[in-house]
Amino acid sequence: MDKFRMMFQFLQSNQESFMNGICGIMALASAQLYASFEFNCPCMPEYNYTYGIGVLVIPAFWFFLLGFVLNNNVSMLVEEWRRPTGQRGKDPTILRYMFISISQRSLIAPAVWISVTLMDGESFVCAYSVDLDVYQFGNATEHGLSEEELMRMLAKIPCKLIFDGQHIISREAATRYIQCVSQAFGWLFLLLITVIAFLIRAIRPCFTQAAFLKTKYWSHYVDIERKMFDETCTEHAKGFAKVCIQQYFESISGEMRSFHGHLRGDDSDDDDDDDEKHNNDEDKLLGIWAQDDMDKVLWNWHTCKPPLSLRKDGVSDDAKGDANTQEIGLLKLEIIYYFTRY
């Protein structure tokens, strides 16, 4: 159990690296899934296009949604978006940064699936075999086929075992042609993704780095604040349960403890140790001793989070503002200058 707990804490502390690993595993899984996937084109004019394009798009969309499901920051993003404003305003740039970060990781596996599918070309052969120009690969006028019969014959090109039009059109030539077109689209897709990724990395430093660093900082703060709040609630719940159980047993066993105390004699040392442990458990409660008080604390945290303005004890807000306004302004300018320079 301790090993699993240490592993869980490690994953929490290295969440970004863990999510990158998950995205890499999903990308490999998408390629492996396509390799083990048995492609069966229906070879019917009314279903070929739907099946071929569906194999290209639907699994990619499923991988995209799966990337959102496996990302823990999705719930944090929705909570930050839907929470009441209260004493702390909501910054749209932070929400946009979090959404873009989640989407970038979720797009890796779909991009791999689409690339592998286009490079293989079977879905393209199934989808566009009906649109082939028969006169480019054969001659259909000498056999007197109707338009409907010709489409049914072309729809059977992806299915080698049931294709019966070799005397009209060369199946191998038609298949090679469509696969070459599919691979060309695959390379164009990879080139487009690479160019977009390069432009994002190259253009981003051209904008104000101070605004980007501010957005990144507060997005990390929202994530860390949520984790620490959950940990604090967990510690408080443990202390509350422990003190509640101790008070319960003390209330029903007071007479038995006093009776055994008379029999054993003086056990003041044990009582001192118990009192010390009891006080430590009570300190974890932070002054919250009732269920109604805890419900109020949780409700206030959700509806009216405290403002992000720290102040020292014993110093009034007016005195602090008058004394430190100029210093804080200069400090902000220095920080912005430092980050924009380096």
mmCIF file of N, CA and C in Angstrom, residues 167-270:
data_model
loop_
_atom_site.group_PDB
_atom_site.id
_atom_site.type_symbol
_atom_site.label_atom_id
_atom_site.label_comp_id
_atom_site.label_asym_id
_atom_site.label_seq_id
_atom_site.Cartn_x
_atom_site.Cartn_y
_atom_site.Cartn_z
ATOM 1 N N HIS A 167 -11.817 -7.916 -66.477
ATOM 2 C CA HIS A 167 -11.813 -7.765 -67.928
ATOM 3 C C HIS A 167 -12.259 -6.368 -68.361
ATOM 4 N N ILE A 168 -12.786 -5.578 -67.401
ATOM 5 C CA ILE A 168 -13.227 -4.225 -67.718
ATOM 6 C C ILE A 168 -12.219 -3.189 -67.229
ATOM 7 N N ILE A 169 -11.744 -3.352 -66.021
ATOM 8 C CA ILE A 169 -10.835 -2.390 -65.406
ATOM 9 C C ILE A 169 -9.767 -3.145 -64.628
ATOM 10 N N SER A 170 -8.548 -2.636 -64.666
ATOM 11 C CA SER A 170 -7.451 -3.254 -63.927
ATOM 12 C C SER A 170 -7.559 -2.874 -62.448
ATOM 13 N N ARG A 171 -7.850 -3.873 -61.624
ATOM 14 C CA ARG A 171 -7.996 -3.604 -60.184
ATOM 15 C C ARG A 171 -6.692 -3.138 -59.569
ATOM 16 N N GLU A 172 -5.568 -3.742 -59.952
ATOM 17 C CA GLU A 172 -4.278 -3.374 -59.380
ATOM 18 C C GLU A 172 -3.918 -1.924 -59.702
ATOM 19 N N ALA A 173 -4.159 -1.517 -60.923
ATOM 20 C CA ALA A 173 -3.829 -0.147 -61.309
ATOM 21 C C ALA A 173 -4.707 0.859 -60.575
ATOM 22 N N ALA A 174 -5.988 0.554 -60.461
ATOM 23 C CA ALA A 174 -6.899 1.458 -59.765
ATOM 24 C C ALA A 174 -6.542 1.560 -58.287
ATOM 25 N N THR A 175 -6.210 0.423 -57.676
ATOM 26 C CA THR A 175 -5.863 0.432 -56.250
ATOM 27 C C THR A 175 -4.580 1.208 -56.011
ATOM 28 N N ARG A 176 -3.583 0.994 -56.863
ATOM 29 C CA ARG A 176 -2.324 1.725 -56.707
ATOM 30 C C ARG A 176 -2.541 3.231 -56.845
ATOM 31 N N TYR A 177 -3.380 3.626 -57.782
ATOM 32 C CA TYR A 177 -3.622 5.049 -58.006
ATOM 33 C C TYR A 177 -4.244 5.700 -56.772
ATOM 34 N N ILE A 178 -5.275 5.077 -56.215
ATOM 35 C CA ILE A 178 -5.954 5.664 -55.050
ATOM 36 C C ILE A 178 -5.030 5.645 -53.834
ATOM 37 N N GLN A 179 -4.227 4.587 -53.667
ATOM 38 C CA GLN A 179 -3.294 4.547 -52.540
ATOM 39 C C GLN A 179 -2.227 5.627 -52.661
ATOM 40 N N CYS A 180 -1.772 5.918 -53.875
ATOM 41 C CA CYS A 180 -0.805 7.006 -54.052
ATOM 42 C C CYS A 180 -1.411 8.347 -53.678
ATOM 43 N N VAL A 181 -2.671 8.575 -54.067
ATOM 44 C CA VAL A 181 -3.348 9.815 -53.690
ATOM 45 C C VAL A 181 -3.497 9.891 -52.176
ATOM 46 N N SER A 182 -3.840 8.769 -51.538
ATOM 47 C CA SER A 182 -3.997 8.744 -50.085
ATOM 48 C C SER A 182 -2.681 9.039 -49.382
ATOM 49 N N GLN A 183 -1.587 8.447 -49.867
ATOM 50 C CA GLN A 183 -0.292 8.710 -49.250
ATOM 51 C C GLN A 183 0.152 10.152 -49.461
ATOM 52 N N ALA A 184 -0.209 10.730 -50.604
ATOM 53 C CA ALA A 184 0.109 12.145 -50.824
ATOM 54 C C ALA A 184 -0.617 13.025 -49.810
ATOM 55 N N PHE A 185 -1.883 12.723 -49.564
ATOM 56 C CA PHE A 185 -2.632 13.465 -48.545
ATOM 57 C C PHE A 185 -2.031 13.225 -47.154
ATOM 58 N N GLY A 186 -1.537 12.013 -46.905
ATOM 59 C CA GLY A 186 -0.920 11.724 -45.617
ATOM 60 C C GLY A 186 0.323 12.562 -45.379
ATOM 61 N N TRP A 187 1.183 12.668 -46.398
ATOM 62 C CA TRP A 187 2.384 13.487 -46.250
ATOM 63 C C TRP A 187 2.040 14.968 -46.138
ATOM 64 N N LEU A 188 1.025 15.407 -46.879
ATOM 65 C CA LEU A 188 0.594 16.803 -46.750
ATOM 66 C C LEU A 188 0.038 17.082 -45.355
ATOM 67 N N PHE A 189 -0.661 16.100 -44.785
ATOM 68 C CA PHE A 189 -1.196 16.256 -43.431
ATOM 69 C C PHE A 189 -0.068 16.367 -42.417
ATOM 70 N N LEU A 190 0.952 15.501 -42.550
ATOM 71 C CA LEU A 190 2.097 15.583 -41.644
ATOM 72 C C LEU A 190 2.856 16.896 -41.811
ATOM 73 N N LEU A 191 3.017 17.333 -43.056
ATOM 74 C CA LEU A 191 3.706 18.599 -43.296
ATOM 75 C C LEU A 191 2.927 19.764 -42.700
ATOM 76 N N LEU A 192 1.605 19.740 -42.847
ATOM 77 C CA LEU A 192 0.776 20.811 -42.297
ATOM 78 C C LEU A 192 0.878 20.867 -40.776
ATOM 79 N N ILE A 193 0.832 19.710 -40.122
ATOM 80 C CA ILE A 193 0.945 19.676 -38.660
ATOM 81 C C ILE A 193 2.312 20.189 -38.209
ATOM 82 N N THR A 194 3.366 19.776 -38.922
ATOM 83 C CA THR A 194 4.713 20.214 -38.553
ATOM 84 C C THR A 194 4.870 21.719 -38.725
ATOM 85 N N VAL A 195 4.328 22.269 -39.807
ATOM 86 C CA VAL A 195 4.432 23.712 -40.042
ATOM 87 C C VAL A 195 3.666 24.489 -38.977
ATOM 88 N N ILE A 196 2.468 24.001 -38.630
ATOM 89 C CA ILE A 196 1.675 24.682 -37.604
ATOM 90 C C ILE A 196 2.401 24.660 -36.260
ATOM 91 N N ALA A 197 2.967 23.493 -35.904
ATOM 92 C CA ALA A 197 3.704 23.404 -34.639
ATOM 93 C C ALA A 197 4.918 24.329 -34.646
ATOM 94 N N PHE A 198 5.604 24.406 -35.789
ATOM 95 C CA PHE A 198 6.764 25.298 -35.881
ATOM 96 C C PHE A 198 6.345 26.757 -35.748
ATOM 97 N N LEU A 199 5.250 27.139 -36.399
ATOM 98 C CA LEU A 199 4.795 28.527 -36.323
ATOM 99 C C LEU A 199 4.376 28.896 -34.903
ATOM 100 N N ILE A 200 3.742 27.947 -34.206
ATOM 101 C CA ILE A 200 3.328 28.234 -32.834
ATOM 102 C C ILE A 200 4.545 28.489 -31.948
ATOM 103 N N ARG A 201 5.562 27.648 -32.106
ATOM 104 C CA ARG A 201 6.764 27.821 -31.284
ATOM 105 C C ARG A 201 7.577 29.042 -31.707
ATOM 106 N N ALA A 202 7.537 29.385 -32.987
ATOM 107 C CA ALA A 202 8.353 30.497 -33.472
ATOM 108 C C ALA A 202 7.677 31.842 -33.243
ATOM 109 N N ILE A 203 6.337 31.867 -33.321
ATOM 110 C CA ILE A 203 5.619 33.142 -33.200
ATOM 111 C C ILE A 203 5.389 33.523 -31.750
ATOM 112 N N ARG A 204 5.232 32.538 -30.883
ATOM 113 C CA ARG A 204 4.901 32.844 -29.499
ATOM 114 C C ARG A 204 5.914 33.776 -28.832
ATOM 115 N N PRO A 205 7.234 33.603 -29.020
ATOM 116 C CA PRO A 205 8.165 34.557 -28.392
ATOM 117 C C PRO A 205 8.065 35.976 -28.942
ATOM 118 N N CYS A 206 7.408 36.148 -30.091
ATOM 119 C CA CYS A 206 7.278 37.492 -30.655
ATOM 120 C C CYS A 206 6.271 38.344 -29.898
ATOM 121 N N PHE A 207 5.388 37.710 -29.163
ATOM 122 C CA PHE A 207 4.405 38.444 -28.386
ATOM 123 C C PHE A 207 4.970 38.749 -26.997
ATOM 124 N N THR A 208 4.200 39.478 -26.208
ATOM 125 C CA THR A 208 4.643 39.884 -24.885
ATOM 126 C C THR A 208 4.800 38.671 -23.990
ATOM 127 N N GLN A 209 6.016 38.427 -23.555
ATOM 128 C CA GLN A 209 6.280 37.274 -22.707
ATOM 129 C C GLN A 209 5.722 37.467 -21.300
ATOM 130 N N ALA A 210 5.612 38.711 -20.866
ATOM 131 C CA ALA A 210 5.092 38.951 -19.517
ATOM 132 C C ALA A 210 3.657 38.468 -19.396
ATOM 133 N N ALA A 211 2.838 38.729 -20.412
ATOM 134 C CA ALA A 211 1.443 38.278 -20.379
ATOM 135 C C ALA A 211 1.368 36.755 -20.410
ATOM 136 N N PHE A 212 2.232 36.129 -21.232
ATOM 137 C CA PHE A 212 2.239 34.668 -21.296
ATOM 138 C C PHE A 212 2.680 34.050 -19.974
ATOM 139 N N LEU A 213 3.725 34.609 -19.362
ATOM 140 C CA LEU A 213 4.198 34.083 -18.086
ATOM 141 C C LEU A 213 3.163 34.283 -16.986
ATOM 142 N N LYS A 214 2.449 35.416 -17.023
ATOM 143 C CA LYS A 214 1.397 35.647 -16.037
ATOM 144 C C LYS A 214 0.298 34.608 -16.173
ATOM 145 N N THR A 215 -0.116 34.347 -17.411
ATOM 146 C CA THR A 215 -1.166 33.348 -17.636
ATOM 147 C C THR A 215 -0.713 31.959 -17.209
ATOM 148 N N LYS A 216 0.522 31.607 -17.551
ATOM 149 C CA LYS A 216 1.049 30.287 -17.175
ATOM 150 C C LYS A 216 1.162 30.152 -15.666
ATOM 151 N N TYR A 217 1.617 31.229 -14.999
ATOM 152 C CA TYR A 217 1.766 31.190 -13.546
ATOM 153 C C TYR A 217 0.426 30.952 -12.866
ATOM 154 N N TRP A 218 -0.596 31.713 -13.245
ATOM 155 C CA TRP A 218 -1.880 31.587 -12.554
ATOM 156 C C TRP A 218 -2.611 30.299 -12.916
ATOM 157 N N SER A 219 -2.355 29.742 -14.100
ATOM 158 C CA SER A 219 -2.930 28.439 -14.414
ATOM 159 C C SER A 219 -2.318 27.360 -13.533
ATOM 160 N N HIS A 220 -0.989 27.451 -13.292
ATOM 161 C CA HIS A 220 -0.351 26.514 -12.360
ATOM 162 C C HIS A 220 -0.867 26.745 -10.941
ATOM 163 N N TYR A 221 -1.102 28.000 -10.600
ATOM 164 C CA TYR A 221 -1.598 28.297 -9.255
ATOM 165 C C TYR A 221 -2.970 27.665 -9.027
ATOM 166 N N VAL A 222 -3.850 27.753 -10.004
ATOM 167 C CA VAL A 222 -5.189 27.167 -9.865
ATOM 168 C C VAL A 222 -5.088 25.665 -9.638
ATOM 169 N N ASP A 223 -4.192 25.002 -10.389
ATOM 170 C CA ASP A 223 -4.010 23.557 -10.227
ATOM 171 C C ASP A 223 -3.450 23.224 -8.843
ATOM 172 N N ILE A 224 -2.422 23.952 -8.411
ATOM 173 C CA ILE A 224 -1.809 23.676 -7.102
ATOM 174 C C ILE A 224 -2.773 24.010 -5.971
ATOM 175 N N GLU A 225 -3.520 25.098 -6.104
ATOM 176 C CA GLU A 225 -4.472 25.469 -5.059
ATOM 177 C C GLU A 225 -5.539 24.399 -4.881
ATOM 178 N N ARG A 226 -6.005 23.860 -5.993
ATOM 179 C CA ARG A 226 -7.020 22.803 -5.905
ATOM 180 C C ARG A 226 -6.464 21.567 -5.210
ATOM 181 N N LYS A 227 -5.233 21.174 -5.555
ATOM 182 C CA LYS A 227 -4.633 19.991 -4.928
ATOM 183 C C LYS A 227 -4.429 20.210 -3.430
ATOM 184 N N MET A 228 -3.919 21.384 -3.055
ATOM 185 C CA MET A 228 -3.667 21.651 -1.640
ATOM 186 C C MET A 228 -4.965 21.772 -0.851
ATOM 187 N N PHE A 229 -6.011 22.297 -1.477
ATOM 188 C CA PHE A 229 -7.300 22.355 -0.800
ATOM 189 C C PHE A 229 -7.846 20.947 -0.553
ATOM 190 N N ASP A 230 -7.705 20.074 -1.538
ATOM 191 C CA ASP A 230 -8.138 18.679 -1.354
ATOM 192 C C ASP A 230 -7.326 18.001 -0.253
ATOM 193 N N GLU A 231 -6.011 18.242 -0.236
ATOM 194 C CA GLU A 231 -5.180 17.639 0.807
ATOM 195 C C GLU A 231 -5.558 18.183 2.187
ATOM 196 N N THR A 232 -5.830 19.484 2.275
ATOM 197 C CA THR A 232 -6.229 20.066 3.558
ATOM 198 C C THR A 232 -7.564 19.508 4.017
ATOM 199 N N CYS A 233 -8.497 19.362 3.098
ATOM 200 C CA CYS A 233 -9.790 18.774 3.450
ATOM 201 C C CYS A 233 -9.623 17.329 3.914
ATOM 202 N N THR A 234 -8.724 16.594 3.263
ATOM 203 C CA THR A 234 -8.480 15.205 3.666
ATOM 204 C C THR A 234 -7.897 15.140 5.066
ATOM 205 N N GLU A 235 -6.905 15.987 5.359
ATOM 206 C CA GLU A 235 -6.316 16.011 6.694
ATOM 207 C C GLU A 235 -7.346 16.434 7.737
ATOM 208 N N HIS A 236 -8.165 17.413 7.401
ATOM 209 C CA HIS A 236 -9.189 17.848 8.352
ATOM 210 C C HIS A 236 -10.209 16.745 8.596
ATOM 211 N N ALA A 237 -10.582 16.040 7.531
ATOM 212 C CA ALA A 237 -11.551 14.952 7.683
ATOM 213 C C ALA A 237 -10.979 13.833 8.564
ATOM 214 N N LYS A 238 -9.670 13.532 8.392
ATOM 215 C CA LYS A 238 -9.052 12.521 9.247
ATOM 216 C C LYS A 238 -9.047 12.962 10.705
ATOM 217 N N GLY A 239 -8.634 14.219 10.941
ATOM 218 C CA GLY A 239 -8.630 14.720 12.321
ATOM 219 C C GLY A 239 -10.015 14.794 12.913
ATOM 220 N N PHE A 240 -10.984 15.221 12.129
ATOM 221 C CA PHE A 240 -12.364 15.309 12.614
ATOM 222 C C PHE A 240 -12.897 13.930 12.983
ATOM 223 N N ALA A 241 -12.643 12.944 12.095
ATOM 224 C CA ALA A 241 -13.116 11.587 12.381
ATOM 225 C C ALA A 241 -12.431 11.004 13.615
ATOM 226 N N LYS A 242 -11.127 11.265 13.743
ATOM 227 C CA LYS A 242 -10.391 10.708 14.880
ATOM 228 C C LYS A 242 -10.874 11.302 16.201
ATOM 229 N N VAL A 243 -11.036 12.638 16.258
ATOM 230 C CA VAL A 243 -11.515 13.276 17.482
ATOM 231 C C VAL A 243 -12.947 12.868 17.792
ATOM 232 N N CYS A 244 -13.769 12.755 16.757
ATOM 233 C CA CYS A 244 -15.170 12.357 16.963
ATOM 234 C C CYS A 244 -15.245 10.944 17.539
ATOM 235 N N ILE A 245 -14.437 10.035 17.006
ATOM 236 C CA ILE A 245 -14.444 8.659 17.514
ATOM 237 C C ILE A 245 -13.898 8.605 18.932
ATOM 238 N N GLN A 246 -12.828 9.378 19.194
ATOM 239 C CA GLN A 246 -12.278 9.410 20.543
ATOM 240 C C GLN A 246 -13.290 9.948 21.545
ATOM 241 N N GLN A 247 -13.983 11.009 21.211
ATOM 242 C CA GLN A 247 -14.994 11.558 22.118
ATOM 243 C C GLN A 247 -16.153 10.575 22.315
ATOM 244 N N TYR A 248 -16.468 9.835 21.258
ATOM 245 C CA TYR A 248 -17.550 8.857 21.380
ATOM 246 C C TYR A 248 -17.184 7.761 22.375
ATOM 247 N N PHE A 249 -15.982 7.205 22.218
ATOM 248 C CA PHE A 249 -15.572 6.144 23.130
ATOM 249 C C PHE A 249 -15.352 6.667 24.541
ATOM 250 N N GLU A 250 -14.861 7.888 24.661
ATOM 251 C CA GLU A 250 -14.679 8.454 25.993
ATOM 252 C C GLU A 250 -16.009 8.677 26.699
ATOM 253 N N SER A 251 -17.027 9.037 25.958
ATOM 254 C CA SER A 251 -18.323 9.303 26.572
ATOM 255 C C SER A 251 -19.010 8.041 27.062
ATOM 256 N N ILE A 252 -18.768 6.913 26.390
ATOM 257 C CA ILE A 252 -19.456 5.686 26.796
ATOM 258 C C ILE A 252 -18.599 4.790 27.680
ATOM 259 N N SER A 253 -17.323 5.130 27.816
ATOM 260 C CA SER A 253 -16.440 4.262 28.619
ATOM 261 C C SER A 253 -15.773 5.027 29.754
ATOM 262 N N GLY A 254 -16.351 6.166 30.188
ATOM 263 C CA GLY A 254 -15.751 6.939 31.268
ATOM 264 C C GLY A 254 -15.704 6.174 32.577
ATOM 265 N N GLU A 255 -16.781 5.537 32.878
ATOM 266 C CA GLU A 255 -16.822 4.794 34.140
ATOM 267 C C GLU A 255 -15.843 3.620 34.118
ATOM 268 N N MET A 256 -15.740 2.935 32.946
ATOM 269 C CA MET A 256 -14.828 1.801 32.861
ATOM 270 C C MET A 256 -13.375 2.250 32.983
ATOM 271 N N ARG A 257 -13.050 3.407 32.389
ATOM 272 C CA ARG A 257 -11.680 3.898 32.497
ATOM 273 C C ARG A 257 -11.347 4.303 33.935
ATOM 274 N N SER A 258 -12.306 4.940 34.612
ATOM 275 C CA SER A 258 -12.048 5.320 36.007
ATOM 276 C C SER A 258 -11.916 4.089 36.903
ATOM 277 N N PHE A 259 -12.718 3.073 36.621
ATOM 278 C CA PHE A 259 -12.644 1.850 37.407
ATOM 279 C C PHE A 259 -11.297 1.167 37.226
ATOM 280 N N HIS A 260 -10.855 1.022 35.960
ATOM 281 C CA HIS A 260 -9.566 0.387 35.709
ATOM 282 C C HIS A 260 -8.420 1.247 36.225
ATOM 283 N N GLY A 261 -8.621 2.581 36.243
ATOM 284 C CA GLY A 261 -7.584 3.451 36.774
ATOM 285 C C GLY A 261 -7.358 3.234 38.250
ATOM 286 N N HIS A 262 -8.450 3.003 39.025
ATOM 287 C CA HIS A 262 -8.288 2.709 40.438
ATOM 288 C C HIS A 262 -7.573 1.388 40.655
ATOM 289 N N LEU A 263 -7.821 0.423 39.772
ATOM 290 C CA LEU A 263 -7.179 -0.874 39.944
ATOM 291 C C LEU A 263 -5.687 -0.824 39.601
ATOM 292 N N ARG A 264 -5.330 -0.069 38.571
ATOM 293 C CA ARG A 264 -3.929 -0.052 38.131
ATOM 294 C C ARG A 264 -3.081 0.919 38.920
ATOM 295 N N GLY A 265 -3.723 1.885 39.493
ATOM 296 C CA GLY A 265 -2.945 2.882 40.213
ATOM 297 C C GLY A 265 -2.753 4.113 39.349
ATOM 298 N N ASP A 266 -1.606 4.793 39.561
ATOM 299 C CA ASP A 266 -1.347 6.057 38.873
ATOM 300 C C ASP A 266 -0.860 5.785 37.452
ATOM 301 N N ASP A 267 -1.539 6.371 36.467
ATOM 302 C CA ASP A 267 -1.106 6.262 35.073
ATOM 303 C C ASP A 267 -1.089 7.654 34.441
ATOM 304 N N SER A 268 -0.515 8.574 35.214
ATOM 305 C CA SER A 268 -0.501 9.963 34.747
ATOM 306 C C SER A 268 0.334 10.143 33.490
ATOM 307 N N ASP A 269 1.419 9.369 33.354
ATOM 308 C CA ASP A 269 2.260 9.499 32.167
ATOM 309 C C ASP A 269 1.480 9.129 30.906
ATOM 310 N N ASP A 270 0.716 8.037 31.000
ATOM 311 C CA ASP A 270 -0.091 7.634 29.843
ATOM 312 C C ASP A 270 -1.147 8.683 29.530
#
